[in-house]
Amino acid sequence: MGLILAILVQGLQMVLVLALAPGLVGFTRKVKARLLRRRGPSILQPYRDLLRLVRKEAVLADNASWLFRNAPYLIFATTWVAAALVPTFAAGLHFSWAADLIAITALLGSARFFLALAGMDIGTAFGGIGSSREMLFATLAEPAMIMIVFTVALVAGSTQLSTVAEFMVDHGTLRVSLGLALIGLIIVALTENARVPVDNPATHLELTMVHEAMVLEYSGRHLAVIELAAALKLLLYISLIACIFTPWGIARQDDGLLGMTLGVVTWVGKLAVGGFLMVVFETAIAKMRVFRVPEFVGGALMLGFLGTLLLFVSRSF
């Protein structure tokens, strides 16, 4: 009975991240419209868009290979697994042993790999430009993520997210290294999700597109799956930041129904706060030129490296 209950709670987390991801995107669009003094679309609009795309026929190019057809499902699967592994409302769930920061980084890297290949598969100029820019940013974002993982692991003594969250709740203190890791992770999150100042998800200007350029040839159910995967990635990074740096309110494994319910409410609140702060930052800053983005992402790499170096130096003395 205990095993069945644990699997059900884990399944509930998988369903929640999938159900709330489009809502988070709709919330950010609504807040951004309000900040720009516009009415904006409904928070439920992303759900309607996904349903509309699923009902449409998928149009494929004549030279599209099997990779182009199957890449959306591979991208969605790897992103959904990574998002479902991050402790959201509860720590120590049944598959928490697999919620390793390095494994999640590898899953996200695999999704990026398939997306870049799909962008180049058709042979269009926009797809090639978007894929090359995505790989350029990834050469700095992935090492930065690894350095941030090392910083967190040196503090908590583990790369397993449930262990990290429980350590931060029980022994969390203000550390300069964790502050550097937090800023670095925010920069990586903005880069990975193609948000301002790295990219503008609301534009289709060919000279500035990164993510949109790679998915420009997709339509119908394929585009719906890719858009859902992008929403899952945004939810993943906000949940990851909340799990590592603000884990308070997260339920423990032995908490009852009330503890789990409070954990869900707290997690939804953290998603709302994280999405609101991200939109405020986007509204207050302009988009960078493409050739300035490596400097921006390189800052995250340096911050992660400095955080790790500070921990090594402090332990040496």
PDB file of C-alpha atoms in Angstrom:
ATOM      1  CA  MET A   1       0.000   0.000   0.000  1.00  0.00           C
ATOM      2  CA  GLY A   2       2.825   2.373   0.833  1.00  0.00           C
ATOM      3  CA  LEU A   3       4.502   1.699  -2.514  1.00  0.00           C
ATOM      4  CA  ILE A   4       1.268   2.334  -4.420  1.00  0.00           C
ATOM      5  CA  LEU A   5       0.734   5.598  -2.551  1.00  0.00           C
ATOM      6  CA  ALA A   6       4.310   6.720  -3.282  1.00  0.00           C
ATOM      7  CA  ILE A   7       3.885   5.987  -6.982  1.00  0.00           C
ATOM      8  CA  LEU A   8       0.566   7.866  -7.015  1.00  0.00           C
ATOM      9  CA  VAL A   9       2.171  10.959  -5.435  1.00  0.00           C
ATOM     10  CA  GLN A  10       4.995  10.810  -7.983  1.00  0.00           C
ATOM     11  CA  GLY A  11       2.448  10.487 -10.774  1.00  0.00           C
ATOM     12  CA  LEU A  12       0.556  13.449  -9.346  1.00  0.00           C
ATOM     13  CA  GLN A  13       3.689  15.570  -9.637  1.00  0.00           C
ATOM     14  CA  MET A  14       4.157  14.513 -13.260  1.00  0.00           C
ATOM     15  CA  VAL A  15       0.563  15.472 -14.060  1.00  0.00           C
ATOM     16  CA  LEU A  16       0.792  18.788 -12.189  1.00  0.00           C
ATOM     17  CA  VAL A  17       3.907  19.998 -14.000  1.00  0.00           C
ATOM     18  CA  LEU A  18       2.303  19.108 -17.333  1.00  0.00           C
ATOM     19  CA  ALA A  19      -0.990  20.800 -16.455  1.00  0.00           C
ATOM     20  CA  LEU A  20       0.463  23.985 -14.958  1.00  0.00           C
ATOM     21  CA  ALA A  21       3.181  24.667 -17.560  1.00  0.00           C
ATOM     22  CA  PRO A  22       0.887  26.363 -20.143  1.00  0.00           C
ATOM     23  CA  GLY A  23      -0.777  28.273 -17.308  1.00  0.00           C
ATOM     24  CA  LEU A  24       2.584  29.665 -16.241  1.00  0.00           C
ATOM     25  CA  VAL A  25       3.224  30.899 -19.783  1.00  0.00           C
ATOM     26  CA  GLY A  26      -0.225  32.480 -19.875  1.00  0.00           C
ATOM     27  CA  PHE A  27       0.392  34.146 -16.520  1.00  0.00           C
ATOM     28  CA  THR A  28       3.681  35.678 -17.683  1.00  0.00           C
ATOM     29  CA  ARG A  29       2.044  36.997 -20.868  1.00  0.00           C
ATOM     30  CA  LYS A  30      -0.814  38.495 -18.886  1.00  0.00           C
ATOM     31  CA  VAL A  31       1.494  40.209 -16.397  1.00  0.00           C
ATOM     32  CA  LYS A  32       3.708  41.556 -19.186  1.00  0.00           C
ATOM     33  CA  ALA A  33       0.685  42.975 -20.988  1.00  0.00           C
ATOM     34  CA  ARG A  34      -0.499  44.645 -17.799  1.00  0.00           C
ATOM     35  CA  LEU A  35       2.927  46.172 -17.203  1.00  0.00           C
ATOM     36  CA  LEU A  36       2.798  47.556 -20.751  1.00  0.00           C
ATOM     37  CA  ARG A  37      -0.685  48.951 -19.990  1.00  0.00           C
ATOM     38  CA  ARG A  38      -2.430  46.544 -22.326  1.00  0.00           C
ATOM     39  CA  ARG A  39      -5.275  44.183 -21.552  1.00  0.00           C
ATOM     40  CA  GLY A  40      -3.460  41.123 -22.809  1.00  0.00           C
ATOM     41  CA  PRO A  41      -4.728  37.600 -23.551  1.00  0.00           C
ATOM     42  CA  SER A  42      -6.380  35.344 -21.018  1.00  0.00           C
ATOM     43  CA  ILE A  43      -4.211  33.182 -18.765  1.00  0.00           C
ATOM     44  CA  LEU A  44      -5.943  30.184 -20.351  1.00  0.00           C
ATOM     45  CA  GLN A  45      -4.995  31.233 -23.893  1.00  0.00           C
ATOM     46  CA  PRO A  46      -1.968  28.867 -24.138  1.00  0.00           C
ATOM     47  CA  TYR A  47      -4.296  25.921 -23.456  1.00  0.00           C
ATOM     48  CA  ARG A  48      -6.559  27.062 -26.285  1.00  0.00           C
ATOM     49  CA  ASP A  49      -3.582  27.530 -28.597  1.00  0.00           C
ATOM     50  CA  LEU A  50      -2.339  24.002 -27.884  1.00  0.00           C
ATOM     51  CA  LEU A  51      -5.794  22.544 -28.496  1.00  0.00           C
ATOM     52  CA  ARG A  52      -6.091  24.476 -31.768  1.00  0.00           C
ATOM     53  CA  LEU A  53      -2.688  23.266 -32.961  1.00  0.00           C
ATOM     54  CA  VAL A  54      -3.492  19.642 -32.109  1.00  0.00           C
ATOM     55  CA  ARG A  55      -6.626  19.814 -34.236  1.00  0.00           C
ATOM     56  CA  LYS A  56      -4.724  21.171 -37.243  1.00  0.00           C
ATOM     57  CA  GLU A  57      -3.002  19.036 -39.826  1.00  0.00           C
ATOM     58  CA  ALA A  58       0.780  18.814 -39.613  1.00  0.00           C
ATOM     59  CA  VAL A  59       2.366  20.092 -42.826  1.00  0.00           C
ATOM     60  CA  LEU A  60       5.796  18.613 -43.565  1.00  0.00           C
ATOM     61  CA  ALA A  61       8.399  19.581 -46.120  1.00  0.00           C
ATOM     62  CA  ASP A  62       9.116  17.132 -48.928  1.00  0.00           C
ATOM     63  CA  ASN A  63      12.691  16.584 -47.758  1.00  0.00           C
ATOM     64  CA  ALA A  64      11.806  16.150 -44.066  1.00  0.00           C
ATOM     65  CA  SER A  65      13.471  13.062 -42.615  1.00  0.00           C
ATOM     66  CA  TRP A  66      12.375  10.755 -39.811  1.00  0.00           C
ATOM     67  CA  LEU A  67      14.338  12.942 -37.398  1.00  0.00           C
ATOM     68  CA  PHE A  68      12.212  16.002 -38.194  1.00  0.00           C
ATOM     69  CA  ARG A  69       9.028  14.008 -37.579  1.00  0.00           C
ATOM     70  CA  ASN A  70      10.139  12.394 -34.313  1.00  0.00           C
ATOM     71  CA  ALA A  71      12.239  15.199 -32.775  1.00  0.00           C
ATOM     72  CA  PRO A  72       9.240  16.998 -31.160  1.00  0.00           C
ATOM     73  CA  TYR A  73       8.286  13.869 -29.227  1.00  0.00           C
ATOM     74  CA  LEU A  74      11.875  13.258 -28.121  1.00  0.00           C
ATOM     75  CA  ILE A  75      12.211  16.877 -27.004  1.00  0.00           C
ATOM     76  CA  PHE A  76       8.928  16.713 -25.112  1.00  0.00           C
ATOM     77  CA  ALA A  77       9.750  13.389 -23.438  1.00  0.00           C
ATOM     78  CA  THR A  78      13.185  14.431 -22.167  1.00  0.00           C
ATOM     79  CA  THR A  79      11.911  17.818 -20.963  1.00  0.00           C
ATOM     80  CA  TRP A  80       8.892  16.299 -19.215  1.00  0.00           C
ATOM     81  CA  VAL A  81      11.047  13.718 -17.434  1.00  0.00           C
ATOM     82  CA  ALA A  82      13.484  16.427 -16.306  1.00  0.00           C
ATOM     83  CA  ALA A  83      10.644  18.672 -15.079  1.00  0.00           C
ATOM     84  CA  ALA A  84       8.949  15.789 -13.267  1.00  0.00           C
ATOM     85  CA  LEU A  85      12.177  14.876 -11.442  1.00  0.00           C
ATOM     86  CA  VAL A  86      12.612  18.310  -9.848  1.00  0.00           C
ATOM     87  CA  PRO A  87      11.038  18.325  -6.347  1.00  0.00           C
ATOM     88  CA  THR A  88       8.147  20.755  -6.625  1.00  0.00           C
ATOM     89  CA  PHE A  89       5.676  20.430  -3.751  1.00  0.00           C
ATOM     90  CA  ALA A  90       7.349  17.510  -1.940  1.00  0.00           C
ATOM     91  CA  ALA A  91      10.853  16.117  -1.445  1.00  0.00           C
ATOM     92  CA  GLY A  92      11.862  12.481  -1.142  1.00  0.00           C
ATOM     93  CA  LEU A  93       9.303  11.120  -3.596  1.00  0.00           C
ATOM     94  CA  HIS A  94       9.532   7.607  -5.033  1.00  0.00           C
ATOM     95  CA  PHE A  95      11.864   8.544  -7.903  1.00  0.00           C
ATOM     96  CA  SER A  96      13.806  11.178  -5.963  1.00  0.00           C
ATOM     97  CA  TRP A  97      16.947   9.056  -6.315  1.00  0.00           C
ATOM     98  CA  ALA A  98      16.924   9.974 -10.018  1.00  0.00           C
ATOM     99  CA  ALA A  99      16.470  13.716  -9.359  1.00  0.00           C
ATOM    100  CA  ASP A 100      20.150  14.467  -9.769  1.00  0.00           C
ATOM    101  CA  LEU A 101      21.292  17.875 -10.963  1.00  0.00           C
ATOM    102  CA  ILE A 102      23.794  16.373 -13.393  1.00  0.00           C
ATOM    103  CA  ALA A 103      21.160  14.006 -14.818  1.00  0.00           C
ATOM    104  CA  ILE A 104      18.694  16.882 -15.291  1.00  0.00           C
ATOM    105  CA  THR A 105      21.392  18.930 -17.033  1.00  0.00           C
ATOM    106  CA  ALA A 106      22.085  15.978 -19.336  1.00  0.00           C
ATOM    107  CA  LEU A 107      18.380  15.567 -20.159  1.00  0.00           C
ATOM    108  CA  LEU A 108      18.056  19.236 -21.057  1.00  0.00           C
ATOM    109  CA  GLY A 109      21.200  18.995 -23.167  1.00  0.00           C
ATOM    110  CA  SER A 110      19.695  16.044 -25.044  1.00  0.00           C
ATOM    111  CA  ALA A 111      16.523  18.031 -25.767  1.00  0.00           C
ATOM    112  CA  ARG A 112      18.614  20.914 -27.082  1.00  0.00           C
ATOM    113  CA  PHE A 113      20.606  18.518 -29.285  1.00  0.00           C
ATOM    114  CA  PHE A 114      17.473  17.106 -30.933  1.00  0.00           C
ATOM    115  CA  LEU A 115      15.984  20.591 -31.381  1.00  0.00           C
ATOM    116  CA  ALA A 116      19.129  21.857 -33.111  1.00  0.00           C
ATOM    117  CA  LEU A 117      19.213  18.823 -35.409  1.00  0.00           C
ATOM    118  CA  ALA A 118      15.547  19.307 -36.282  1.00  0.00           C
ATOM    119  CA  GLY A 119      16.205  22.967 -37.089  1.00  0.00           C
ATOM    120  CA  MET A 120      18.897  22.005 -39.600  1.00  0.00           C
ATOM    121  CA  ASP A 121      17.098  18.973 -41.046  1.00  0.00           C
ATOM    122  CA  ILE A 122      14.993  20.830 -43.629  1.00  0.00           C
ATOM    123  CA  GLY A 123      17.937  22.915 -44.812  1.00  0.00           C
ATOM    124  CA  THR A 124      16.343  26.358 -44.538  1.00  0.00           C
ATOM    125  CA  ALA A 125      18.443  29.418 -43.751  1.00  0.00           C
ATOM    126  CA  PHE A 126      16.422  30.356 -40.665  1.00  0.00           C
ATOM    127  CA  GLY A 127      16.699  26.869 -39.177  1.00  0.00           C
ATOM    128  CA  GLY A 128      20.464  26.825 -39.666  1.00  0.00           C
ATOM    129  CA  ILE A 129      20.886  30.276 -38.128  1.00  0.00           C
ATOM    130  CA  GLY A 130      18.758  29.371 -35.122  1.00  0.00           C
ATOM    131  CA  SER A 131      20.570  26.083 -34.540  1.00  0.00           C
ATOM    132  CA  SER A 132      24.020  27.655 -34.787  1.00  0.00           C
ATOM    133  CA  ARG A 133      23.068  30.401 -32.342  1.00  0.00           C
ATOM    134  CA  GLU A 134      21.529  27.865 -29.962  1.00  0.00           C
ATOM    135  CA  MET A 135      24.728  25.816 -29.950  1.00  0.00           C
ATOM    136  CA  LEU A 136      26.811  28.972 -29.465  1.00  0.00           C
ATOM    137  CA  PHE A 137      24.864  29.861 -26.333  1.00  0.00           C
ATOM    138  CA  ALA A 138      24.919  26.238 -25.149  1.00  0.00           C
ATOM    139  CA  THR A 139      28.731  26.111 -25.197  1.00  0.00           C
ATOM    140  CA  LEU A 140      28.666  28.621 -22.330  1.00  0.00           C
ATOM    141  CA  ALA A 141      25.340  27.801 -20.655  1.00  0.00           C
ATOM    142  CA  GLU A 142      26.095  24.110 -20.071  1.00  0.00           C
ATOM    143  CA  PRO A 143      29.537  24.650 -18.441  1.00  0.00           C
ATOM    144  CA  ALA A 144      27.966  27.422 -16.340  1.00  0.00           C
ATOM    145  CA  MET A 145      25.265  25.007 -15.218  1.00  0.00           C
ATOM    146  CA  ILE A 146      27.876  22.411 -14.281  1.00  0.00           C
ATOM    147  CA  MET A 147      29.837  24.957 -12.216  1.00  0.00           C
ATOM    148  CA  ILE A 148      26.627  25.980 -10.436  1.00  0.00           C
ATOM    149  CA  VAL A 149      25.944  22.301  -9.721  1.00  0.00           C
ATOM    150  CA  PHE A 150      29.431  21.959  -8.227  1.00  0.00           C
ATOM    151  CA  THR A 151      28.836  24.997  -6.013  1.00  0.00           C
ATOM    152  CA  VAL A 152      25.532  23.647  -4.702  1.00  0.00           C
ATOM    153  CA  ALA A 153      26.998  20.162  -4.254  1.00  0.00           C
ATOM    154  CA  LEU A 154      29.922  21.481  -2.202  1.00  0.00           C
ATOM    155  CA  VAL A 155      27.494  23.261   0.126  1.00  0.00           C
ATOM    156  CA  ALA A 156      24.882  20.516   0.488  1.00  0.00           C
ATOM    157  CA  GLY A 157      27.202  17.532   0.056  1.00  0.00           C
ATOM    158  CA  SER A 158      25.092  16.015  -2.713  1.00  0.00           C
ATOM    159  CA  THR A 159      23.792  16.645  -6.220  1.00  0.00           C
ATOM    160  CA  GLN A 160      20.461  14.970  -5.442  1.00  0.00           C
ATOM    161  CA  LEU A 161      17.788  17.659  -5.331  1.00  0.00           C
ATOM    162  CA  SER A 162      15.761  16.189  -2.460  1.00  0.00           C
ATOM    163  CA  THR A 163      18.899  16.073  -0.314  1.00  0.00           C
ATOM    164  CA  VAL A 164      19.807  19.624  -1.339  1.00  0.00           C
ATOM    165  CA  ALA A 165      16.311  20.923  -0.496  1.00  0.00           C
ATOM    166  CA  GLU A 166      16.271  19.236   2.904  1.00  0.00           C
ATOM    167  CA  PHE A 167      19.765  20.535   3.687  1.00  0.00           C
ATOM    168  CA  MET A 168      18.785  24.102   2.784  1.00  0.00           C
ATOM    169  CA  VAL A 169      15.688  23.892   4.993  1.00  0.00           C
ATOM    170  CA  ASP A 170      17.605  22.496   7.986  1.00  0.00           C
ATOM    171  CA  HIS A 171      20.992  24.231   7.605  1.00  0.00           C
ATOM    172  CA  GLY A 172      20.356  27.039   5.141  1.00  0.00           C
ATOM    173  CA  THR A 173      22.550  30.083   5.783  1.00  0.00           C
ATOM    174  CA  LEU A 174      23.505  33.147   3.778  1.00  0.00           C
ATOM    175  CA  ARG A 175      26.587  32.364   1.710  1.00  0.00           C
ATOM    176  CA  VAL A 176      28.305  34.469  -0.913  1.00  0.00           C
ATOM    177  CA  SER A 177      28.903  31.371  -3.020  1.00  0.00           C
ATOM    178  CA  LEU A 178      25.183  30.540  -3.061  1.00  0.00           C
ATOM    179  CA  GLY A 179      24.379  34.122  -4.038  1.00  0.00           C
ATOM    180  CA  LEU A 180      26.754  33.856  -6.990  1.00  0.00           C
ATOM    181  CA  ALA A 181      25.228  30.506  -7.936  1.00  0.00           C
ATOM    182  CA  LEU A 182      21.713  31.984  -7.768  1.00  0.00           C
ATOM    183  CA  ILE A 183      22.570  34.856 -10.127  1.00  0.00           C
ATOM    184  CA  GLY A 184      24.352  32.455 -12.467  1.00  0.00           C
ATOM    185  CA  LEU A 185      21.376  30.070 -12.508  1.00  0.00           C
ATOM    186  CA  ILE A 186      18.995  32.941 -13.305  1.00  0.00           C
ATOM    187  CA  ILE A 187      21.185  33.907 -16.275  1.00  0.00           C
ATOM    188  CA  VAL A 188      21.229  30.295 -17.470  1.00  0.00           C
ATOM    189  CA  ALA A 189      17.443  30.077 -17.072  1.00  0.00           C
ATOM    190  CA  LEU A 190      16.895  33.196 -19.166  1.00  0.00           C
ATOM    191  CA  THR A 191      19.229  31.838 -21.840  1.00  0.00           C
ATOM    192  CA  GLU A 192      17.757  28.336 -21.933  1.00  0.00           C
ATOM    193  CA  ASN A 193      14.204  29.653 -22.162  1.00  0.00           C
ATOM    194  CA  ALA A 194      15.039  32.216 -24.877  1.00  0.00           C
ATOM    195  CA  ARG A 195      13.816  35.122 -22.779  1.00  0.00           C
ATOM    196  CA  VAL A 196      14.778  38.792 -22.889  1.00  0.00           C
ATOM    197  CA  PRO A 197      17.610  39.912 -23.026  1.00  0.00           C
ATOM    198  CA  VAL A 198      18.815  36.785 -24.878  1.00  0.00           C
ATOM    199  CA  ASP A 199      15.818  36.313 -27.173  1.00  0.00           C
ATOM    200  CA  ASN A 200      12.292  37.634 -27.473  1.00  0.00           C
ATOM    201  CA  PRO A 201       9.700  34.830 -27.651  1.00  0.00           C
ATOM    202  CA  ALA A 202       7.048  37.271 -28.894  1.00  0.00           C
ATOM    203  CA  THR A 203       8.843  38.252 -32.118  1.00  0.00           C
ATOM    204  CA  HIS A 204       9.536  36.582 -35.449  1.00  0.00           C
ATOM    205  CA  LEU A 205      12.160  39.015 -36.701  1.00  0.00           C
ATOM    206  CA  GLU A 206      14.530  36.851 -38.710  1.00  0.00           C
ATOM    207  CA  LEU A 207      17.687  38.709 -37.658  1.00  0.00           C
ATOM    208  CA  THR A 208      17.128  38.067 -33.940  1.00  0.00           C
ATOM    209  CA  MET A 209      15.307  34.722 -33.782  1.00  0.00           C
ATOM    210  CA  VAL A 210      16.912  31.807 -31.950  1.00  0.00           C
ATOM    211  CA  HIS A 211      14.302  29.375 -30.637  1.00  0.00           C
ATOM    212  CA  GLU A 212      11.581  30.472 -33.057  1.00  0.00           C
ATOM    213  CA  ALA A 213      13.918  30.034 -36.029  1.00  0.00           C
ATOM    214  CA  MET A 214      14.465  26.353 -35.215  1.00  0.00           C
ATOM    215  CA  VAL A 215      10.734  25.574 -34.988  1.00  0.00           C
ATOM    216  CA  LEU A 216       9.617  27.800 -37.853  1.00  0.00           C
ATOM    217  CA  GLU A 217       8.919  24.826 -40.162  1.00  0.00           C
ATOM    218  CA  TYR A 218       6.747  22.972 -37.638  1.00  0.00           C
ATOM    219  CA  SER A 219       2.970  23.094 -37.590  1.00  0.00           C
ATOM    220  CA  GLY A 220      -0.010  21.232 -36.187  1.00  0.00           C
ATOM    221  CA  ARG A 221       0.534  18.632 -33.489  1.00  0.00           C
ATOM    222  CA  HIS A 222       4.334  18.815 -33.876  1.00  0.00           C
ATOM    223  CA  LEU A 223       4.337  22.520 -33.044  1.00  0.00           C
ATOM    224  CA  ALA A 224       1.952  21.912 -30.142  1.00  0.00           C
ATOM    225  CA  VAL A 225       4.315  19.357 -28.617  1.00  0.00           C
ATOM    226  CA  ILE A 226       7.307  21.695 -28.997  1.00  0.00           C
ATOM    227  CA  GLU A 227       5.417  24.631 -27.451  1.00  0.00           C
ATOM    228  CA  LEU A 228       4.385  22.434 -24.521  1.00  0.00           C
ATOM    229  CA  ALA A 229       7.996  21.333 -24.061  1.00  0.00           C
ATOM    230  CA  ALA A 230       9.096  24.996 -24.010  1.00  0.00           C
ATOM    231  CA  ALA A 231       6.498  25.743 -21.335  1.00  0.00           C
ATOM    232  CA  LEU A 232       7.711  22.751 -19.321  1.00  0.00           C
ATOM    233  CA  LYS A 233      11.279  24.029 -19.488  1.00  0.00           C
ATOM    234  CA  LEU A 234      10.243  27.425 -18.110  1.00  0.00           C
ATOM    235  CA  LEU A 235       8.395  25.750 -15.245  1.00  0.00           C
ATOM    236  CA  LEU A 236      11.382  23.464 -14.667  1.00  0.00           C
ATOM    237  CA  TYR A 237      13.857  26.301 -14.176  1.00  0.00           C
ATOM    238  CA  ILE A 238      11.598  28.309 -11.862  1.00  0.00           C
ATOM    239  CA  SER A 239      10.916  25.156  -9.839  1.00  0.00           C
ATOM    240  CA  LEU A 240      14.636  24.364  -9.786  1.00  0.00           C
ATOM    241  CA  ILE A 241      15.526  27.811  -8.434  1.00  0.00           C
ATOM    242  CA  ALA A 242      12.769  27.528  -5.834  1.00  0.00           C
ATOM    243  CA  CYS A 243      13.855  24.025  -4.821  1.00  0.00           C
ATOM    244  CA  ILE A 244      17.502  24.958  -4.274  1.00  0.00           C
ATOM    245  CA  PHE A 245      17.363  28.506  -2.935  1.00  0.00           C
ATOM    246  CA  THR A 246      13.847  28.858  -1.446  1.00  0.00           C
ATOM    247  CA  PRO A 247      12.826  25.328  -0.421  1.00  0.00           C
ATOM    248  CA  TRP A 248      10.728  26.474   2.528  1.00  0.00           C
ATOM    249  CA  GLY A 249       7.197  25.109   2.435  1.00  0.00           C
ATOM    250  CA  ILE A 250       8.132  21.964   0.536  1.00  0.00           C
ATOM    251  CA  ALA A 251       6.537  18.845   2.042  1.00  0.00           C
ATOM    252  CA  ARG A 252       8.550  15.946   3.431  1.00  0.00           C
ATOM    253  CA  GLN A 253       8.091  12.313   2.484  1.00  0.00           C
ATOM    254  CA  ASP A 254       6.286  11.429   5.722  1.00  0.00           C
ATOM    255  CA  ASP A 255       3.921  14.427   5.656  1.00  0.00           C
ATOM    256  CA  GLY A 256       0.260  13.653   5.286  1.00  0.00           C
ATOM    257  CA  LEU A 257      -2.378  14.966   2.928  1.00  0.00           C
ATOM    258  CA  LEU A 258      -2.435  18.378   4.620  1.00  0.00           C
ATOM    259  CA  GLY A 259       1.340  18.763   4.250  1.00  0.00           C
ATOM    260  CA  MET A 260       1.188  17.782   0.584  1.00  0.00           C
ATOM    261  CA  THR A 261      -1.662  20.219  -0.051  1.00  0.00           C
ATOM    262  CA  LEU A 262       0.246  23.062   1.615  1.00  0.00           C
ATOM    263  CA  GLY A 263       3.274  22.087  -0.470  1.00  0.00           C
ATOM    264  CA  VAL A 264       1.260  22.369  -3.692  1.00  0.00           C
ATOM    265  CA  VAL A 265      -0.135  25.784  -2.694  1.00  0.00           C
ATOM    266  CA  THR A 266       3.352  27.015  -1.742  1.00  0.00           C
ATOM    267  CA  TRP A 267       4.832  25.743  -5.013  1.00  0.00           C
ATOM    268  CA  VAL A 268       2.147  27.452  -7.103  1.00  0.00           C
ATOM    269  CA  GLY A 269       2.846  30.662  -5.191  1.00  0.00           C
ATOM    270  CA  LYS A 270       6.569  30.348  -5.928  1.00  0.00           C
ATOM    271  CA  LEU A 271       5.817  29.832  -9.623  1.00  0.00           C
ATOM    272  CA  ALA A 272       3.683  32.982  -9.645  1.00  0.00           C
ATOM    273  CA  VAL A 273       6.344  35.033  -7.861  1.00  0.00           C
ATOM    274  CA  GLY A 274       9.111  33.690 -10.105  1.00  0.00           C
ATOM    275  CA  GLY A 275       7.130  34.367 -13.265  1.00  0.00           C
ATOM    276  CA  PHE A 276       6.228  37.868 -12.077  1.00  0.00           C
ATOM    277  CA  LEU A 277       9.848  38.775 -11.264  1.00  0.00           C
ATOM    278  CA  MET A 278      11.007  37.422 -14.615  1.00  0.00           C
ATOM    279  CA  VAL A 279       8.470  39.546 -16.486  1.00  0.00           C
ATOM    280  CA  VAL A 280       9.386  42.663 -14.480  1.00  0.00           C
ATOM    281  CA  PHE A 281      13.047  42.099 -15.413  1.00  0.00           C
ATOM    282  CA  GLU A 282      12.144  41.591 -19.085  1.00  0.00           C
ATOM    283  CA  THR A 283      10.075  44.764 -19.138  1.00  0.00           C
ATOM    284  CA  ALA A 284      12.849  46.823 -17.563  1.00  0.00           C
ATOM    285  CA  ILE A 285      15.646  45.722 -19.922  1.00  0.00           C
ATOM    286  CA  ALA A 286      16.178  45.727 -23.673  1.00  0.00           C
ATOM    287  CA  LYS A 287      17.105  42.765 -25.804  1.00  0.00           C
ATOM    288  CA  MET A 288      20.831  42.331 -26.416  1.00  0.00           C
ATOM    289  CA  ARG A 289      22.478  42.026 -29.793  1.00  0.00           C
ATOM    290  CA  VAL A 290      23.220  38.430 -30.653  1.00  0.00           C
ATOM    291  CA  PHE A 291      26.977  38.954 -30.451  1.00  0.00           C
ATOM    292  CA  ARG A 292      26.660  40.374 -26.929  1.00  0.00           C
ATOM    293  CA  VAL A 293      24.847  37.312 -25.586  1.00  0.00           C
ATOM    294  CA  PRO A 294      28.034  35.199 -25.121  1.00  0.00           C
ATOM    295  CA  GLU A 295      29.344  37.890 -22.779  1.00  0.00           C
ATOM    296  CA  PHE A 296      26.085  37.742 -20.805  1.00  0.00           C
ATOM    297  CA  VAL A 297      26.090  33.933 -20.573  1.00  0.00           C
ATOM    298  CA  GLY A 298      29.827  33.911 -19.902  1.00  0.00           C
ATOM    299  CA  GLY A 299      29.076  35.945 -16.786  1.00  0.00           C
ATOM    300  CA  ALA A 300      27.093  32.976 -15.453  1.00  0.00           C
ATOM    301  CA  LEU A 301      30.097  30.722 -16.078  1.00  0.00           C
ATOM    302  CA  MET A 302      32.376  33.085 -14.173  1.00  0.00           C
ATOM    303  CA  LEU A 303      29.895  33.379 -11.299  1.00  0.00           C
ATOM    304  CA  GLY A 304      29.648  29.599 -11.000  1.00  0.00           C
ATOM    305  CA  PHE A 305      33.419  29.281 -11.115  1.00  0.00           C
ATOM    306  CA  LEU A 306      33.861  31.985  -8.448  1.00  0.00           C
ATOM    307  CA  GLY A 307      31.285  30.299  -6.215  1.00  0.00           C
ATOM    308  CA  THR A 308      33.129  26.991  -6.438  1.00  0.00           C
ATOM    309  CA  LEU A 309      36.485  28.690  -5.912  1.00  0.00           C
ATOM    310  CA  LEU A 310      35.240  30.526  -2.813  1.00  0.00           C
ATOM    311  CA  LEU A 311      34.092  27.259  -1.262  1.00  0.00           C
ATOM    312  CA  PHE A 312      37.429  25.588  -1.979  1.00  0.00           C
ATOM    313  CA  VAL A 313      39.350  28.533  -0.490  1.00  0.00           C
ATOM    314  CA  SER A 314      37.135  28.727   2.616  1.00  0.00           C
ATOM    315  CA  ARG A 315      37.584  25.003   3.268  1.00  0.00           C
ATOM    316  CA  SER A 316      41.344  25.265   2.825  1.00  0.00           C
ATOM    317  CA  PHE A 317      41.539  27.693   5.727  1.00  0.00           C
TER     318      PHE A 317
END
